Each structure stands twice: as structure tokens, then as C-alpha cells.
Amino acid sequence: MVARRSVLQGLLGTLCMSEAARAMEPTAIGAWSGILQAGSQRLRLKFDIGPEKGSLFSIDQGAGPIPLEVVSLTPQAIELKVPAIRASYRGKQTGPDRIEGEWDQGMAMPLVLLRGDAGLQAPLAETKPLDLAALKELRQRAGAPALGAMVSWAGEAPQIWVDGERAVGSRVATSLEDRWHIGSITKSMTATLVARLVEAKAVRWDDTVGDVLGDKISKLQPAYAHATFKHLLSHRAGFPKDIPMNEFETFEHAVDGPTRHERLRYASIALNQNPIGEIAKRFEYANNGYIVAATMLEQKLEQDWETLLMQHVFEPLGIRSAGFGAPGSKGQLDQPAGHLPTDRPVAQLVGKDVTDNPVAVGPAGRVHLSLGDLARYLAAHRDETDFLSKDSWKTLHTPPFGGAYAMGWHVRPDQTLWHNGSNTLWYAEVLIDKRKGQAAAAVSNIANGKAAMAAGDALLRAAANRT
């Protein structure tokens, strides 16, 4: 199980046609477009498919083309793969100007393509405010065991809704105080921790991997030596996304005592990998960068990342429900359980099943907390409170090397901050609109396309509420 990357950074490619596709009139060759509803994001995609090559563009992200590999291009079986972002598209041509299928990038999501630019013209549906009945309808439609949502406005108490069961078939209802795994939303917390420690003069933003870890990592790739916290936290250090799976699987899921040794071993593997891009210039969403950044903190301060996050972020913000790994006590259903996203969801119970990524991966995506405490955390970013200086907030919320990713945050064209997270058993999204004084979140204890769409819809509808 690997913490999933946030959705699409750009797309497309190279197509090979079968004889059946060549004989088809009209063929699938040409320009196509569609709108991918990825959680609360609407991504406009354009495909330019040729006989052997093609291009796909994510219009809203300003991304260039990425090569595709064609598995099949017959009318009944259109299958494309995008190895660079570990994605695929499968569908069938249901008419001369229509392809119906699913985009799969860790979870399958419906994507209809129309010929030309017609697929970009779908109007925005009216967003109605959220209430408990609407949340229940969204959950039932998605087949999710449980779904939760939150919205808060500056100076007001948050509104929170939850519906469903802690484990499918358990008849144990979720509560407003329950804790939810938030996956890669943890990344912004790790970045916030670095900002706090910079202000405490314990570290500097321009501390480098070489300076801090050079004498602790054998065979450190020279390309990483000059990477700073800013490179690591904005996915600009040149890392591959993760370490090889055969090595990933050697890490512990539960550790008694300090976790630093696990993280240093993980960082050693990551820092021995060949870089896939030039520092600062190439964006590549990588869990590795966050684990290396946390390892730097641990080695400088001689404390575990978990302890540092508790002391310097959660405790000062009054966050009491936060913890690490899947929530809940061993052998008890005292918190929601994550679920395998199979046709019939299967609850994964703490102490019985594998419920999260290894401990070493914590800084990239292993926090759980209640929706109320998540509201407290998001409010600090939204209101830019005196928890940090104005300069630090600006650093966290501004992409340091261009593009649309800051420090643990995707910065949307309208300047809202967004992120999602999943460990393949849970799904979560958060959104901050500083201009409106608004923060919102949605969570589910299953991670599949339907749950992500339901959570995204709940997030948008929660954000439409105003007391």
C-alpha cells in the first residue's frame, strides 16, 4: 500500500492502431475532449489521437503532453496507459463522436470523451448547500460505509456532518467526534512543522540534504546534495515518487519506541535512487521528498517527527485528537475503519489487518484526526494566525519555483489552496479560500472513484453553506 499522489499533473501520448480501428468509420483518430471530475476538481482534458502518436493536455493545469502507450484501440476496447503518472484510460466508442470509459490513477473515475472541443462545454451543475440528508444521499449513492464533511468560516464555529457506519455491516454509527485518516494532507502539516522550526531558529529553509545528512548517508547521489527544504517540500528535488516496492515492503508498520532509525533507512534508499529530473526545474509529486525532509529534522533535533509535530504544531493549535496510522484501538471498533475498495467493501481492523503505510512514510501521509480538529488546523492557514509570521505563511502558500504546488498545497488558479489524500483505504479532501474566509473538508473510510466523487461533491456543497 502506497500513499497516493494528488490527481493529474499533465497527460498524453503515443497511439498504435489495430486493423479493426483503421477500418472503423469514423475512426477514433482525431481530437477529443472531456471533463474529469476528480473529487472536487473539474479537470478539462483534451486528447489529440493520431494513428501512432498523440497528445493529451490538462487545460486547467497548463501541463504539456505526456506520452501514452496504447494497449487497444478498437471501438469496443479503447485502452491507453500513461506510465509517467501511473494512469490508464479504458473505454469503448458508443457513437461516432463519443467514447465512454474510466480514468484510473489509483482509483477509477468516469470520463466521457466527445469529439473536438464538445466535451469541454459541460455546464457547471448548481451547487446546493449541504445538510445531513444530502450527505446521506451522497454516501448511499457512492456505496461508502461512511462519509463526513465540514465547513468553517472565520470567527464562527465549524459545521460538521457525518453519516454511515464505522465498519460496513457493523451497525456502529459514526459520530461527530470520530477520527479520520487524511493521507497526503499530512504533507502540509510536515511543511508547517518546518516553518515553525525555522522561526524557532532550529533549522533554516536553505539547509541542504548534503549539510544535514551527508555524513549519515553512504553513496548519496550528488544531485540531491544541494536540495533544500524548499525543494523537498515543493516536489522539486528530482526524486522518483517512492522507493522500489521490494524495498518499501521491508519497512515496519508498527514500531515500539523511536522511529528515526526507520526513517533514516528509508531516506538512505531514496537518496541512492537516480534522480528523474533537474533540481528546481522539474515537478514530480514524490513522497520521498517529505520523508527526507523529516529525516533532516530528526537528525538535527534528535527527536522523532511524530514528537516534533505534536509539540510544535498540534499542541499549540489545541489539536487533541491527532495521531498516527489508522485510528482506533487494537481489537475494538471505537473509531471508523478503513475499507478495501472491492465490489463488497471489507473493513480493515487495527491489530488484525494492514491498515496503513509503514511508519517511515508518516511525514508524507499518516495522520488521523477529528473533523473538528481538522477545522482548527485549516483555520490557522486560512486566517494566517499569529501561530506563524506573515512571511512564513506566505512561504508555505507560494510555489517557490513556479508552477502550482507550494509547500504541501496545490494552489488553484483562483488562489484557493487544495489537497487530497488516500492510503488506498481512506479518502480525504480539504479546501481553503482565504478571500472568502472559508475552509472545508470531506472524508470517507473507503477510497475508490465513487467515494472520491461523493467526497468532492460533499466538499463543494459544504463550501456552499453559509450561516
Coordinates of C-alpha atoms in Angstrom, one line a residue:
M1 CA 0.0 0.0 0.0
V2 CA 1.5 3.3 -1.0
A3 CA 0.1 6.8 -0.2
R4 CA -1.4 8.1 -3.4
R5 CA -0.3 11.1 -5.3
S6 CA -2.7 14.0 -5.8
V7 CA -4.7 14.0 -9.2
L8 CA -3.2 14.6 -12.7
Q9 CA -0.2 16.9 -13.2
G10 CA -0.5 16.7 -17.1
L11 CA -1.2 13.9 -19.7
L12 CA -0.9 12.1 -23.1
G13 CA 0.8 10.3 -25.9
T14 CA 1.6 7.6 -28.4
L15 CA -1.1 5.5 -30.0
C16 CA -0.9 2.4 -32.2
M17 CA -3.9 1.3 -34.1
S18 CA -5.3 -2.2 -34.7
E19 CA -6.7 -3.1 -38.2
A20 CA -10.2 -3.0 -36.7
A21 CA -9.7 0.6 -35.6
R22 CA -8.4 1.5 -39.1
A23 CA -11.4 0.0 -40.7
M24 CA -13.8 1.9 -38.5
E25 CA -15.8 4.8 -40.0
P26 CA -15.5 7.3 -38.4
T27 CA -12.4 6.3 -36.5
A28 CA -11.2 7.3 -33.0
I29 CA -8.4 9.2 -34.6
G30 CA -8.7 13.0 -34.1
A31 CA -9.3 15.5 -31.3
W32 CA -11.3 14.5 -28.3
S33 CA -12.1 16.3 -25.0
G34 CA -13.8 15.7 -21.7
I35 CA -14.1 16.8 -18.1
L36 CA -12.7 14.6 -15.3
Q37 CA -14.5 15.1 -12.0
A38 CA -11.6 14.2 -9.6
G39 CA -13.1 14.7 -6.2
S40 CA -14.0 18.4 -6.0
Q41 CA -11.7 19.2 -9.0
R42 CA -13.1 19.5 -12.6
L43 CA -10.2 19.0 -14.9
R44 CA -10.7 19.8 -18.6
L45 CA -8.7 17.3 -20.8
K46 CA -8.0 17.4 -24.5
F47 CA -6.8 14.3 -26.4
D48 CA -5.3 14.6 -29.9
I49 CA -5.2 11.0 -31.1
G50 CA -3.3 10.0 -34.3
P51 CA -2.5 6.7 -35.9
E52 CA 0.7 6.2 -34.0
K53 CA 1.1 9.2 -31.7
G54 CA -1.0 11.7 -29.8
S55 CA -1.1 14.2 -27.1
L56 CA -3.3 14.8 -24.0
F57 CA -3.4 18.2 -22.3
S58 CA -4.8 19.1 -18.9
I59 CA -6.0 22.6 -19.7
D60 CA -6.6 23.8 -16.2
Q61 CA -3.1 22.8 -15.1
G62 CA -1.2 24.2 -18.0
A63 CA 0.5 20.9 -18.5
G64 CA 2.3 19.8 -21.6
P65 CA 1.9 16.4 -23.3
I66 CA 2.9 13.2 -21.7
P67 CA 3.4 10.0 -23.8
L68 CA 0.7 7.4 -23.8
E69 CA 1.0 3.7 -24.6
V70 CA -1.8 2.1 -26.5
V71 CA -2.9 -1.4 -25.4
S72 CA -6.0 -1.4 -27.6
L73 CA -7.8 1.0 -30.0
T74 CA -10.8 -1.0 -31.3
P75 CA -14.3 0.5 -31.0
Q76 CA -15.2 -1.9 -28.2
A77 CA -11.9 -1.8 -26.3
I78 CA -10.0 1.5 -26.1
E79 CA -7.2 1.2 -23.6
L80 CA -4.4 3.6 -23.1
K81 CA -1.7 3.7 -20.4
V82 CA 0.3 6.7 -19.1
P83 CA 3.3 5.2 -17.3
A84 CA 4.8 8.6 -16.3
I85 CA 1.9 9.2 -14.0
R86 CA 0.8 5.6 -13.4
A87 CA -2.5 6.1 -15.0
S88 CA -4.7 4.5 -17.6
Y89 CA -7.9 5.0 -19.6
R90 CA -10.3 2.3 -20.6
G91 CA -13.5 2.8 -22.6
K92 CA -15.5 2.0 -25.7
Q93 CA -16.7 4.1 -28.6
T94 CA -20.5 4.3 -28.2
G95 CA -21.0 6.5 -31.2
P96 CA -19.0 8.3 -33.9
D97 CA -18.4 11.3 -31.6
R98 CA -18.5 9.7 -28.1
I99 CA -16.2 7.4 -26.0
E100 CA -17.4 6.3 -22.6
G101 CA -14.8 5.0 -20.1
E102 CA -12.9 5.4 -16.9
W103 CA -9.7 7.2 -16.0
D104 CA -7.7 5.3 -13.4
Q105 CA -4.9 6.9 -11.4
G106 CA -5.1 4.9 -8.2
M107 CA -8.9 4.9 -8.3
A108 CA -11.3 4.7 -11.3
M109 CA -13.3 7.8 -12.2
P110 CA -15.8 8.1 -15.1
L111 CA -14.6 10.1 -18.1
V112 CA -16.6 10.6 -21.2
L113 CA -14.8 12.0 -24.3
L114 CA -16.6 13.9 -27.1
R115 CA -15.1 14.7 -30.5
G116 CA -13.4 18.0 -30.8
D117 CA -14.0 20.6 -28.1
A118 CA -17.6 19.5 -27.4
G119 CA -16.5 17.7 -24.2
L120 CA -15.3 20.9 -22.6
Q121 CA -18.7 22.6 -22.8
A122 CA -20.5 20.7 -20.0
P123 CA -22.1 23.3 -17.8
L124 CA -21.4 23.5 -14.0
A125 CA -24.2 21.9 -12.1
E126 CA -25.8 24.1 -9.4
T127 CA -24.1 23.5 -6.1
K128 CA -26.8 23.2 -3.4
P129 CA -25.9 23.7 0.3
L130 CA -25.1 20.5 2.3
D131 CA -27.3 19.1 5.0
L132 CA -27.4 15.7 6.7
A133 CA -30.0 14.3 4.3
A134 CA -27.9 15.4 1.3
L135 CA -24.8 13.8 2.8
K136 CA -26.6 10.5 3.4
E137 CA -27.8 10.5 -0.2
L138 CA -24.3 11.1 -1.5
R139 CA -22.9 8.3 0.7
Q140 CA -25.6 5.8 -0.3
R141 CA -25.1 6.6 -4.0
A142 CA -21.4 6.0 -3.7
G143 CA -21.8 2.8 -1.6
A144 CA -19.4 4.2 1.0
P145 CA -19.5 2.9 4.6
A146 CA -19.2 6.4 6.0
L147 CA -18.9 9.9 4.7
G148 CA -18.2 13.2 6.6
A149 CA -17.9 16.9 5.8
M150 CA -17.0 20.1 7.5
V151 CA -17.1 23.8 6.7
S152 CA -15.9 26.7 8.8
W153 CA -15.9 30.5 8.4
A154 CA -13.6 33.0 10.1
G155 CA -14.9 33.8 13.5
E156 CA -17.6 31.0 13.5
A157 CA -17.8 27.5 14.9
P158 CA -17.5 24.8 12.2
Q159 CA -20.5 22.9 10.8
I160 CA -19.9 19.2 10.8
W161 CA -21.9 16.3 9.3
V162 CA -21.2 12.6 9.4
D163 CA -23.3 9.7 8.1
G164 CA -22.8 5.9 8.0
E165 CA -21.1 3.1 9.8
R166 CA -17.6 2.8 11.3
A167 CA -17.3 -0.6 9.6
V168 CA -19.6 -2.0 6.9
G169 CA -22.4 -4.1 8.3
S170 CA -21.4 -3.3 11.9
R171 CA -24.4 -1.1 12.6
V172 CA -22.0 1.1 14.7
A173 CA -22.7 4.6 13.6
T174 CA -20.1 7.3 13.1
S175 CA -20.0 10.3 15.4
L176 CA -19.1 13.9 15.1
E177 CA -16.0 13.3 17.2
D178 CA -14.7 10.3 15.2
R179 CA -11.2 10.4 13.7
W180 CA -10.4 10.1 10.1
H181 CA -7.2 9.2 8.2
I182 CA -6.2 12.1 5.9
G183 CA -3.4 10.6 3.9
S184 CA -1.3 13.2 2.0
I185 CA -3.0 16.1 3.6
T186 CA -0.3 15.3 6.2
K187 CA 2.2 16.9 3.9
S188 CA 1.1 20.4 4.7
M189 CA 1.5 19.6 8.4
T190 CA 5.1 18.5 7.8
A191 CA 5.7 21.7 5.9
T192 CA 4.1 23.7 8.7
L193 CA 6.4 22.0 11.2
V194 CA 9.4 23.1 9.2
A195 CA 8.1 26.7 9.2
R196 CA 7.7 26.6 13.0
L197 CA 11.2 25.2 13.5
V198 CA 12.6 27.8 11.1
E199 CA 11.0 30.5 13.2
A200 CA 12.5 28.9 16.3
K201 CA 15.9 29.0 14.6
A202 CA 16.3 25.3 14.9
V203 CA 16.6 24.9 11.1
R204 CA 16.9 27.1 8.1
W205 CA 14.9 27.0 4.8
D206 CA 18.2 26.7 2.9
D207 CA 19.6 23.9 4.9
T208 CA 20.7 21.2 2.4
V209 CA 20.5 17.5 2.3
G210 CA 24.3 17.3 2.0
D211 CA 24.8 19.6 5.0
V212 CA 22.5 17.7 7.3
L213 CA 22.6 14.1 6.0
G214 CA 25.9 14.0 4.0
D215 CA 27.8 12.1 6.8
K216 CA 24.9 9.8 7.5
I217 CA 24.0 8.5 4.0
S218 CA 26.5 6.4 2.2
K219 CA 26.5 6.7 -1.6
L220 CA 24.3 9.8 -1.5
Q221 CA 23.5 10.8 -5.1
P222 CA 25.4 14.2 -5.7
A223 CA 22.3 15.6 -7.5
Y224 CA 20.4 15.6 -4.1
A225 CA 23.2 17.2 -2.0
H226 CA 22.1 20.8 -2.7
A227 CA 18.3 20.1 -2.3
T228 CA 16.9 22.4 0.5
F229 CA 13.7 22.1 2.5
K230 CA 12.0 24.3 -0.2
H231 CA 12.9 21.8 -2.9
L232 CA 11.9 18.8 -0.9
L233 CA 8.5 20.2 0.2
S234 CA 7.5 21.5 -3.2
H235 CA 8.4 18.3 -5.0
R236 CA 11.3 19.9 -6.9
A237 CA 14.2 17.8 -5.6
G238 CA 14.3 15.4 -8.6
F239 CA 13.1 12.4 -6.6
P240 CA 11.1 9.5 -8.0
K241 CA 7.7 9.3 -6.3
D242 CA 8.6 6.3 -4.0
I243 CA 11.3 3.8 -3.3
P244 CA 11.1 0.4 -5.1
M245 CA 8.3 -1.7 -3.9
N246 CA 10.5 -4.7 -2.9
E247 CA 12.4 -2.3 -0.5
F248 CA 9.2 -0.5 0.6
E249 CA 7.8 -3.8 1.8
T250 CA 10.7 -4.3 4.2
F251 CA 9.6 -1.4 6.4
E252 CA 7.7 -1.8 9.7
H253 CA 4.0 -0.9 10.1
A254 CA 4.3 -0.6 13.9
V255 CA 7.4 0.4 15.9
D256 CA 7.8 0.4 19.6
G257 CA 9.9 3.4 20.6
P258 CA 11.8 5.8 18.4
T259 CA 11.0 5.8 14.6
R260 CA 14.1 7.7 13.5
H261 CA 16.0 4.6 12.5
E262 CA 13.3 3.5 10.1
R263 CA 13.1 6.9 8.5
L264 CA 16.9 7.3 8.1
R265 CA 17.0 3.9 6.5
Y266 CA 14.1 4.9 4.1
A267 CA 15.9 8.2 3.3
S268 CA 19.1 6.3 2.6
I269 CA 17.3 4.3 -0.1
A270 CA 15.6 7.3 -1.5
L271 CA 18.9 9.3 -1.7
N272 CA 20.6 6.4 -3.5
Q273 CA 18.0 6.4 -6.3
N274 CA 18.9 8.1 -9.6
P275 CA 17.2 11.5 -10.0
I276 CA 14.5 11.7 -12.6
G277 CA 14.7 15.5 -13.1
E278 CA 16.9 18.5 -12.5
I279 CA 16.6 20.2 -9.1
A280 CA 14.1 23.1 -9.0
K281 CA 13.1 22.7 -12.7
R282 CA 11.0 19.5 -12.7
F283 CA 7.9 19.0 -10.6
E284 CA 7.4 15.4 -9.7
Y285 CA 5.0 14.6 -6.8
A286 CA 7.1 12.5 -4.5
N287 CA 6.6 11.1 -1.1
N288 CA 10.3 10.7 -0.9
G289 CA 10.9 14.4 -0.5
Y290 CA 8.8 14.7 2.6
I291 CA 10.4 11.7 4.2
V292 CA 13.9 13.1 3.6
A293 CA 12.8 16.5 4.9
A294 CA 11.5 14.9 8.1
T295 CA 14.7 12.8 8.4
M296 CA 16.7 16.1 8.3
L297 CA 14.6 17.5 11.1
E298 CA 15.0 14.3 13.2
Q299 CA 18.8 14.2 12.7
K300 CA 19.2 17.9 13.6
L301 CA 16.9 17.9 16.6
E302 CA 17.4 14.3 17.7
Q303 CA 13.6 13.8 18.1
D304 CA 11.1 11.8 16.1
W305 CA 9.0 13.5 13.5
E306 CA 5.9 12.4 15.4
T307 CA 7.1 14.0 18.6
L308 CA 8.1 17.2 16.8
L309 CA 4.7 17.5 15.1
M310 CA 2.8 17.0 18.3
Q311 CA 4.9 19.6 20.3
H312 CA 5.3 22.3 17.6
V313 CA 2.0 22.1 15.6
F314 CA -0.8 20.1 17.2
E315 CA -0.4 21.1 20.9
P316 CA 0.0 24.9 20.2
L317 CA -3.1 24.7 17.9
G318 CA -5.2 22.9 20.6
I319 CA -5.5 19.8 18.4
R320 CA -6.1 16.8 20.8
S321 CA -7.4 14.1 18.6
A322 CA -4.5 13.7 16.2
G323 CA -2.5 10.5 16.0
F324 CA -0.5 8.4 13.5
G325 CA -1.7 5.5 11.4
A326 CA -5.2 4.3 11.2
P327 CA -7.4 5.5 14.1
G328 CA -8.8 3.1 16.7
S329 CA -7.7 0.7 19.4
K330 CA -6.5 -2.8 18.8
G331 CA -9.4 -5.2 18.6
Q332 CA -12.0 -2.5 19.0
L333 CA -14.4 -0.6 16.7
D334 CA -14.1 2.6 18.7
Q335 CA -13.2 4.6 15.5
P336 CA -14.1 4.3 11.8
A337 CA -12.2 1.6 10.0
G338 CA -10.7 1.9 6.5
H339 CA -12.1 -0.4 3.8
L340 CA -10.7 -2.3 0.9
P341 CA -12.3 -0.8 -2.2
T342 CA -13.6 -4.1 -3.5
D343 CA -17.1 -4.7 -5.0
R344 CA -18.1 -5.5 -1.5
P345 CA -16.1 -3.3 0.9
V346 CA -14.1 -5.1 3.5
A347 CA -13.2 -3.4 6.8
Q348 CA -9.5 -3.4 7.8
L349 CA -9.3 -3.5 11.6
V350 CA -6.4 -2.2 13.7
G351 CA -4.4 -5.0 15.2
K352 CA -5.8 -7.6 12.7
D353 CA -5.2 -6.2 9.2
V354 CA -2.6 -4.0 7.4
T355 CA -4.3 -0.6 8.0
D356 CA -1.7 1.9 6.8
N357 CA 1.6 2.6 5.1
P358 CA 4.8 1.8 7.1
V359 CA 5.8 4.1 9.9
A360 CA 8.6 5.6 7.9
V361 CA 6.1 7.1 5.5
G362 CA 4.5 9.2 8.2
P363 CA 5.6 12.7 7.1
A364 CA 4.1 12.1 3.7
G365 CA 0.7 10.8 4.8
R366 CA 0.0 9.0 8.1
V367 CA -2.0 11.4 10.3
H368 CA -5.6 10.9 11.6
L369 CA -7.7 13.4 13.5
S370 CA -11.3 14.5 14.0
L371 CA -13.1 16.9 11.7
G372 CA -13.3 19.4 14.5
D373 CA -9.5 19.4 14.9
L374 CA -9.0 19.4 11.1
A375 CA -11.1 22.6 11.2
R376 CA -8.7 24.1 13.7
Y377 CA -5.7 23.3 11.6
L378 CA -7.2 24.6 8.4
A379 CA -8.4 27.8 10.2
A380 CA -4.8 28.6 11.1
H381 CA -3.8 28.5 7.5
R382 CA -7.0 30.3 6.3
D383 CA -6.7 33.2 8.8
E384 CA -2.9 33.3 8.8
T385 CA -3.0 33.5 12.6
D386 CA 0.0 34.5 14.8
F387 CA 0.9 30.8 15.1
L388 CA 3.3 31.8 12.3
S389 CA 4.6 35.1 10.9
K390 CA 3.1 36.6 7.8
D391 CA 6.4 35.8 6.0
S392 CA 6.1 32.1 7.0
W393 CA 2.5 31.8 5.8
K394 CA 3.5 33.4 2.5
T395 CA 6.3 30.9 2.1
L396 CA 4.1 27.9 2.8
H397 CA 1.4 29.1 0.4
T398 CA 3.5 30.3 -2.5
P399 CA 5.1 27.9 -5.1
P400 CA 8.8 28.6 -4.6
F401 CA 9.9 27.6 -8.1
G402 CA 6.8 28.4 -10.1
G403 CA 4.0 26.1 -11.1
A404 CA 1.0 25.3 -8.9
Y405 CA 2.4 23.5 -5.9
A406 CA 3.5 25.3 -2.8
M407 CA 4.5 23.6 0.5
G408 CA 2.0 20.8 0.9
W409 CA -0.7 22.7 -1.0
H410 CA -1.9 22.7 -4.6
V411 CA -2.6 26.4 -5.5
R412 CA -5.5 26.6 -7.8
P413 CA -5.9 29.3 -10.5
D414 CA -8.3 31.2 -8.2
Q415 CA -5.7 31.1 -5.4
T416 CA -7.6 28.7 -3.2
L417 CA -5.5 26.0 -1.5
W418 CA -6.4 22.4 -2.0
H419 CA -5.1 18.9 -1.3
N420 CA -6.4 15.4 -1.1
G421 CA -5.1 12.2 0.5
S422 CA -5.5 8.5 0.5
N423 CA -3.7 5.4 1.7
T424 CA -6.0 3.3 -0.5
L425 CA -8.3 2.6 2.4
W426 CA -9.4 6.1 3.2
Y427 CA -10.0 9.3 1.2
A428 CA -10.0 13.0 2.2
E429 CA -10.0 16.4 0.6
V430 CA -9.5 19.9 2.1
L431 CA -10.0 23.4 0.6
I432 CA -9.1 26.8 1.9
D433 CA -10.4 30.1 0.4
K434 CA -8.7 32.9 2.2
R435 CA -10.6 35.6 0.3
K436 CA -14.0 34.2 1.5
G437 CA -12.7 33.3 4.9
Q438 CA -13.7 29.7 4.3
A439 CA -12.2 26.3 5.0
A440 CA -13.9 23.0 4.1
A441 CA -13.1 19.3 4.2
A442 CA -14.7 15.9 3.3
V443 CA -13.7 12.4 4.4
S444 CA -14.6 8.8 3.6
N445 CA -13.5 5.5 5.1
I446 CA -13.1 3.9 1.7
A447 CA -11.0 5.1 -1.3
N448 CA -12.5 4.5 -4.8
G449 CA -13.7 6.6 -7.6
K450 CA -17.3 6.8 -6.3
A451 CA -16.2 7.7 -2.8
A452 CA -13.9 10.4 -4.1
M453 CA -16.6 11.9 -6.2
A454 CA -19.0 11.8 -3.3
A455 CA -16.4 13.4 -1.0
G456 CA -15.7 16.0 -3.7
D457 CA -19.4 16.8 -4.1
A458 CA -19.8 17.0 -0.3
L459 CA -16.8 19.4 -0.1
L460 CA -18.3 21.7 -2.7
R461 CA -21.7 21.6 -1.1
A462 CA -20.3 22.2 2.3
A463 CA -18.5 25.2 0.9
A464 CA -21.8 26.5 -0.4
N465 CA -23.3 26.7 3.1
R466 CA -23.4 30.0 4.9
T467 CA -24.9 30.5 8.4

